[in-house]
PDB file of C-alpha atoms and ligand atoms in Angstrom:
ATOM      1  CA  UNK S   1      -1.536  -4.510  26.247  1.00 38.00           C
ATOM      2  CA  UNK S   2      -1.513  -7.692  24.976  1.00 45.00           C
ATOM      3  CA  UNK S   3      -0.564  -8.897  21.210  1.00 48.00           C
ATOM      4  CA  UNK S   4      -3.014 -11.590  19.544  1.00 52.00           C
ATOM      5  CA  UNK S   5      -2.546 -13.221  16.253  1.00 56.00           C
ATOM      6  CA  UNK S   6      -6.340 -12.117  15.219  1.00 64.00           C
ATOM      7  CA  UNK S   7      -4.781  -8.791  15.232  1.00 79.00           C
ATOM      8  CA  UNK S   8      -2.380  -9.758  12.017  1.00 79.00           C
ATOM      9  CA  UNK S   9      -3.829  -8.294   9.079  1.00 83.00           C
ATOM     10  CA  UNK S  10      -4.823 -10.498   6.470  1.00 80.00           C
ATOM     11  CA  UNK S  11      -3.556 -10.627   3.408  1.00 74.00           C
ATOM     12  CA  UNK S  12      -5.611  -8.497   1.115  1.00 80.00           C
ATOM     13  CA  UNK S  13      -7.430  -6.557   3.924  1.00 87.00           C
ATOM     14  CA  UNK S  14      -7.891  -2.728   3.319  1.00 91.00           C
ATOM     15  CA  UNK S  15      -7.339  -0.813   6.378  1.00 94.00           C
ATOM     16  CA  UNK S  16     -11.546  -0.114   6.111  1.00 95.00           C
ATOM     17  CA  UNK S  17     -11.652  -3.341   6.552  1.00 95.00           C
ATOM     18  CA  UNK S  18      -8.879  -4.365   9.248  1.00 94.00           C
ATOM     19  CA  UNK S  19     -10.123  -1.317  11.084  1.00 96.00           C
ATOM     20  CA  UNK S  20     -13.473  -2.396  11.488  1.00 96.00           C
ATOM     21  CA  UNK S  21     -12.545  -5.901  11.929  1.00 95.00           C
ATOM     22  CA  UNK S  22     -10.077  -5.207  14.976  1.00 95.00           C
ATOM     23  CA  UNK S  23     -12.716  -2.607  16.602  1.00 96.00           C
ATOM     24  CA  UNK S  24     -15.649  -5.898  16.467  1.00 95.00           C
ATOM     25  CA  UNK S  25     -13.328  -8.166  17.841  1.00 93.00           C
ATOM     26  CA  UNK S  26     -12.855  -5.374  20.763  1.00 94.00           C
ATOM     27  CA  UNK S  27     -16.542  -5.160  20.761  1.00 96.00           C
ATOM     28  CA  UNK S  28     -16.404  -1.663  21.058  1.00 96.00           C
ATOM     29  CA  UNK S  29     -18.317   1.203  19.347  1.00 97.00           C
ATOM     30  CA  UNK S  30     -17.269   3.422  16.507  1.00 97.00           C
ATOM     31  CA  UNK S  31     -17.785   6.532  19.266  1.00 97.00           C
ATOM     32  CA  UNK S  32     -15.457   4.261  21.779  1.00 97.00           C
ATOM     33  CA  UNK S  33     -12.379   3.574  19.657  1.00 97.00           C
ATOM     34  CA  UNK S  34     -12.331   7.332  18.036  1.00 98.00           C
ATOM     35  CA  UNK S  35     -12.468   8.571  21.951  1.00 97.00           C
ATOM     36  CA  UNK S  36      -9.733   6.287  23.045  1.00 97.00           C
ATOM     37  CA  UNK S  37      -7.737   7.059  19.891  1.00 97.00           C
ATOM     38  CA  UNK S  38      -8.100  10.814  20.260  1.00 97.00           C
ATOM     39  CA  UNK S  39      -9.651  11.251  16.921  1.00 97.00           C
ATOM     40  CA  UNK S  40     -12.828  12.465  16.023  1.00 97.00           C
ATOM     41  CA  UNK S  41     -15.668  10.184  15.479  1.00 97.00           C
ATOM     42  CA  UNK S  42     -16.644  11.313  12.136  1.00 97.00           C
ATOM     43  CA  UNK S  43     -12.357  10.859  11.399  1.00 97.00           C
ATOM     44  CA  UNK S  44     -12.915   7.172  12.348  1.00 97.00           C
ATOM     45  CA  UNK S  45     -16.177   6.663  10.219  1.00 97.00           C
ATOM     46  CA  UNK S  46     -14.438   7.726   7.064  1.00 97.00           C
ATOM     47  CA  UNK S  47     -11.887   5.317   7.782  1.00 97.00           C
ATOM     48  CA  UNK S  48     -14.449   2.450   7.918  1.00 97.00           C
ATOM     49  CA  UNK S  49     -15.666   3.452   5.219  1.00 96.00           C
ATOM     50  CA  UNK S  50     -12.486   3.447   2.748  1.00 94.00           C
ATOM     51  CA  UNK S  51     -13.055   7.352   2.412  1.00 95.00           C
ATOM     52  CA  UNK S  52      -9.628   7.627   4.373  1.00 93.00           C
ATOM     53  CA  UNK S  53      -6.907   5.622   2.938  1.00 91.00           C
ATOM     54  CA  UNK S  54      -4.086   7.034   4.462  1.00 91.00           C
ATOM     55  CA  UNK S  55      -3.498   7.971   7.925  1.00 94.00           C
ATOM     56  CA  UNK S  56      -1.232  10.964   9.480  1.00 94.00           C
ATOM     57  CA  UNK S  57       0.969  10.247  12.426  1.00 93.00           C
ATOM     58  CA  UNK S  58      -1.083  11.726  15.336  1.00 95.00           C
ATOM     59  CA  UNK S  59      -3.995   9.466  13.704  1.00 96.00           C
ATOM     60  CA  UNK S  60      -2.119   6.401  13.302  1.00 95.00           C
ATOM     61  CA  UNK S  61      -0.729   7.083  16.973  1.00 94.00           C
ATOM     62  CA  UNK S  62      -4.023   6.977  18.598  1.00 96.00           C
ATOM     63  CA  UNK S  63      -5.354   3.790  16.510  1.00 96.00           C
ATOM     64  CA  UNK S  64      -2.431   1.803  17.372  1.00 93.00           C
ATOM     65  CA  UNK S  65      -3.141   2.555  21.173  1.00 93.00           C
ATOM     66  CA  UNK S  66      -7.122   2.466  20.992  1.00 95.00           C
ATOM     67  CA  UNK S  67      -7.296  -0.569  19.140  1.00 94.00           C
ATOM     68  CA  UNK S  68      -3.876  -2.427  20.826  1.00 89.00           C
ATOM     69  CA  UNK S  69      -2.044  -2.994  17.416  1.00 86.00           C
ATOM     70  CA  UNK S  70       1.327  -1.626  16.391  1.00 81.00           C
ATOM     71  CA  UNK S  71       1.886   0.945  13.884  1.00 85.00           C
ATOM     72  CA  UNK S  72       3.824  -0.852  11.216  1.00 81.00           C
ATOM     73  CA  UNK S  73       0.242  -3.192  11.003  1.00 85.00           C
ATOM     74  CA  UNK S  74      -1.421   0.408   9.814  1.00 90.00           C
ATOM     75  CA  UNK S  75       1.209   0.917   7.662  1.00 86.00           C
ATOM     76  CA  UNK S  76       0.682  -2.191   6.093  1.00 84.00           C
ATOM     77  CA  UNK S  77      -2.753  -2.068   5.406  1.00 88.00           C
ATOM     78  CA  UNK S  78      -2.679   1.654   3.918  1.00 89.00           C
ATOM     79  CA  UNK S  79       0.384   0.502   1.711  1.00 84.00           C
ATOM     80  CA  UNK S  80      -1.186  -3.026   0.577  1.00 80.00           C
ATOM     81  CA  UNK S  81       1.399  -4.551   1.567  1.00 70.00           C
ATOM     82  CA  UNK S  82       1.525  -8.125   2.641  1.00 64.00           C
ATOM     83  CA  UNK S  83       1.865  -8.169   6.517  1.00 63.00           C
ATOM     84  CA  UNK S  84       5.279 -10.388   6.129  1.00 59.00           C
ATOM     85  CA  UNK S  85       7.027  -7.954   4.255  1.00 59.00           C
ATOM     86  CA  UNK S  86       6.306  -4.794   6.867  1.00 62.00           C
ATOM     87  CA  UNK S  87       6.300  -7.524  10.389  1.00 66.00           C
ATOM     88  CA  UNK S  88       9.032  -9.110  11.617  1.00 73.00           C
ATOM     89  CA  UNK S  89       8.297 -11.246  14.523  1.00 81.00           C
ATOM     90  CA  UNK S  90      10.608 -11.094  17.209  1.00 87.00           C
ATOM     91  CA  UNK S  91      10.523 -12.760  20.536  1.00 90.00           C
ATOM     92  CA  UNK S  92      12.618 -12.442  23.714  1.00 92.00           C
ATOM     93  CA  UNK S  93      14.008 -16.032  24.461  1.00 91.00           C
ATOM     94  CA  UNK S  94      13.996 -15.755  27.992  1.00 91.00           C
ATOM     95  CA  UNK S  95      10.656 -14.203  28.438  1.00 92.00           C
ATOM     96  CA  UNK S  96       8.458 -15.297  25.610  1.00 90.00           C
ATOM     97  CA  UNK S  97       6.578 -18.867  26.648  1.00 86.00           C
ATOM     98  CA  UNK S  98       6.318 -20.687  23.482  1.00 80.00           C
ATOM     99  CA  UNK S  99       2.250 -20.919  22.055  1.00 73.00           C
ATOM    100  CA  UNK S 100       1.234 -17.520  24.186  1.00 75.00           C
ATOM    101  CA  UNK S 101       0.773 -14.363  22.892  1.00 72.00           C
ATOM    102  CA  UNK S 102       4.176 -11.864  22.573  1.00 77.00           C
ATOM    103  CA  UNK S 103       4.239  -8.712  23.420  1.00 80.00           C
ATOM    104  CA  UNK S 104       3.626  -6.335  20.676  1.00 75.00           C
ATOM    105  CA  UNK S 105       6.538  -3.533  21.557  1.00 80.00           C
ATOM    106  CA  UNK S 106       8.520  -6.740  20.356  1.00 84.00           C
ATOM    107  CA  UNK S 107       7.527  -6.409  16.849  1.00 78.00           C
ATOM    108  CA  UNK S 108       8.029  -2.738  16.439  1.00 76.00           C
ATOM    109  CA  UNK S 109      10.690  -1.939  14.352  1.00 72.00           C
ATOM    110  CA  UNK S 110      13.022  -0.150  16.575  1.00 79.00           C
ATOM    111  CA  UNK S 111      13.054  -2.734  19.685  1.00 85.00           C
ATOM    112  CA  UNK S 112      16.241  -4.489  19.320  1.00 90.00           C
ATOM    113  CA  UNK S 113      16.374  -5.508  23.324  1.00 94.00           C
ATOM    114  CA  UNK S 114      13.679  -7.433  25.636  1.00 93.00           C
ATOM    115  CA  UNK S 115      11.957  -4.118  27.385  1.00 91.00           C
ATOM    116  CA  UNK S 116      11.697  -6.278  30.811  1.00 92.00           C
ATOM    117  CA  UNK S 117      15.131  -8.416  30.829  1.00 95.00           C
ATOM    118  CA  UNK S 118      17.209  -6.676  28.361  1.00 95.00           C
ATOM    119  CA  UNK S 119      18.203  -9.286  26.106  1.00 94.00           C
ATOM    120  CA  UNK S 120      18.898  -9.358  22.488  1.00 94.00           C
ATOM    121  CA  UNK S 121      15.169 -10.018  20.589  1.00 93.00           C
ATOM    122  CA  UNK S 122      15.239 -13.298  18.520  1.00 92.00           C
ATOM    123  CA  UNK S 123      13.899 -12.682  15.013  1.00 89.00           C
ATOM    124  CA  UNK S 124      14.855 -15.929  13.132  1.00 90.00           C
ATOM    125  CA  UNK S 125      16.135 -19.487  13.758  1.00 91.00           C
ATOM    126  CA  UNK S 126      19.356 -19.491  15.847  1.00 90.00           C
ATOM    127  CA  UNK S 127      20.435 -22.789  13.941  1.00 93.00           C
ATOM    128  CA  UNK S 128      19.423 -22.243  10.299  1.00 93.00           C
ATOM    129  CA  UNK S 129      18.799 -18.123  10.187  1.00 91.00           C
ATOM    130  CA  UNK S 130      15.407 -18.915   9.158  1.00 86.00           C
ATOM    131  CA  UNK S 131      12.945 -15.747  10.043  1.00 83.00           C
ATOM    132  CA  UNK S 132      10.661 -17.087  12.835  1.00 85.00           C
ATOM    133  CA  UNK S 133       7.175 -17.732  10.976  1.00 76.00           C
ATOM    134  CA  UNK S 134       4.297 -18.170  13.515  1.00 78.00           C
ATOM    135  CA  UNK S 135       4.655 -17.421  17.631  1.00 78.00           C
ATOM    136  CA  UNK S 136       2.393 -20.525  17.691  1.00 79.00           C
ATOM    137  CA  UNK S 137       5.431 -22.653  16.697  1.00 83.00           C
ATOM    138  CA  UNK S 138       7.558 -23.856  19.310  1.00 87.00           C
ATOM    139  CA  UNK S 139      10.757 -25.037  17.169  1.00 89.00           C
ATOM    140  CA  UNK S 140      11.882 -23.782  13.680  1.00 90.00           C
ATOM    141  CA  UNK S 141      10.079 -25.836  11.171  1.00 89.00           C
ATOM    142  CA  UNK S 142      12.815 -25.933   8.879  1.00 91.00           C
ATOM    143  CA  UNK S 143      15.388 -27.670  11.508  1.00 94.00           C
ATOM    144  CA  UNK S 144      13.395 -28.519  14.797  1.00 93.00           C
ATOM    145  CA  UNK S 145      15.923 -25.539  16.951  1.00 92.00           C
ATOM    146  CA  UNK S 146      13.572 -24.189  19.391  1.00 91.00           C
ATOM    147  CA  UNK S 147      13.008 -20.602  19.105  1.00 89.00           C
ATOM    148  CA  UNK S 148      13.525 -20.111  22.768  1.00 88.00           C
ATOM    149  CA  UNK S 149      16.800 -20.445  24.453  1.00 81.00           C
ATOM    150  CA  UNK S 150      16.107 -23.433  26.732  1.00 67.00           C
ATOM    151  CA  UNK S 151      19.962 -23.687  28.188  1.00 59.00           C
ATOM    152  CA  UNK S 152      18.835 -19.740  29.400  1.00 50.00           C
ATOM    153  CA  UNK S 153      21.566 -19.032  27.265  1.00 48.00           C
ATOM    154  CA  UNK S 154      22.017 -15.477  25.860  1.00 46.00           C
ATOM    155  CA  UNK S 155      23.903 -15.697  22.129  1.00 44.00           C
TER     156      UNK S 155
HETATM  157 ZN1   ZN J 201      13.083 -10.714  28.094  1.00 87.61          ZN
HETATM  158 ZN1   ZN J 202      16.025 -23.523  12.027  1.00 87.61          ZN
END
């Protein structure tokens, strides 16, 4: 599973909305997603249609999977809550190649290591402690550090 940036919520988005908008960019049907996510179809209409607000775990479990975005971006959309304050973006400085797309068990909350190399996620500027803002940057806009560790150094 891959992570991509038109994933990110947008500001403002309900999760009617965000739902919808993730499951067209997938190009799958309403019947595909709800059978991937383990839910029933009628479940996933109600969310599309801002009937459902809030989702329960074994729902939210089975979204995040059918739809390839992490939990915390549900979360964020059923609390209104602006993606920044729920996300942090992390990155593995070995393995992350600056401009691609990161791997999304990065982001979740509980990952404090790489999953492949084991090394200490990155989650803001090494120089100026800066949180990182975009995975399409290459070096911390606020003092030019690049994010990843290009002496393969492990701090
Ligand atoms: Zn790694
Ligand atoms: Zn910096």
């Amino acid at each position: 599973m891959t992570f991509s940036h038109d994933k990110l919520p947008i500001d403002g988005e309900t999760l009617a909305q965000y739902v919808r908008r993730v499951r067209a960019s997938l190009k799958n049907s309403q019947g595909e997603i709800a059978a991937k996510a383990g839910i029933h179809i009628q479940s996933l209409g109600k969310i599309e249609s801002g009937k459902t607000t809030r989702l329960n775990a074994k729902t939210k479990a089975g979204l995040s999977g059918a739809l390839g975005i992490p939990e915390n971006y549900l979360d964020a959309v059923c609390k209104g809550a602006s993606v920044t304050q729920v996300i942090t973006l992390k990155i593995c400085p070995h393995c992350w190649k600056p401009g691609t797309e990161a791997d999304p068990i990065w982001f979740d909350l509980r990952s404090k290591y790489c999953f492949l190399c084991g090394t200490l996620l990155r989650d803001r500027c090494m120089r100026c402690n800066e949180p990182i803002m975009s995975l399409k940057f290459k070096f911390c806009p606020y003092c030019g550090q690049p994010y990843k560790d290009v002496n393969n150094r492990v701090s």
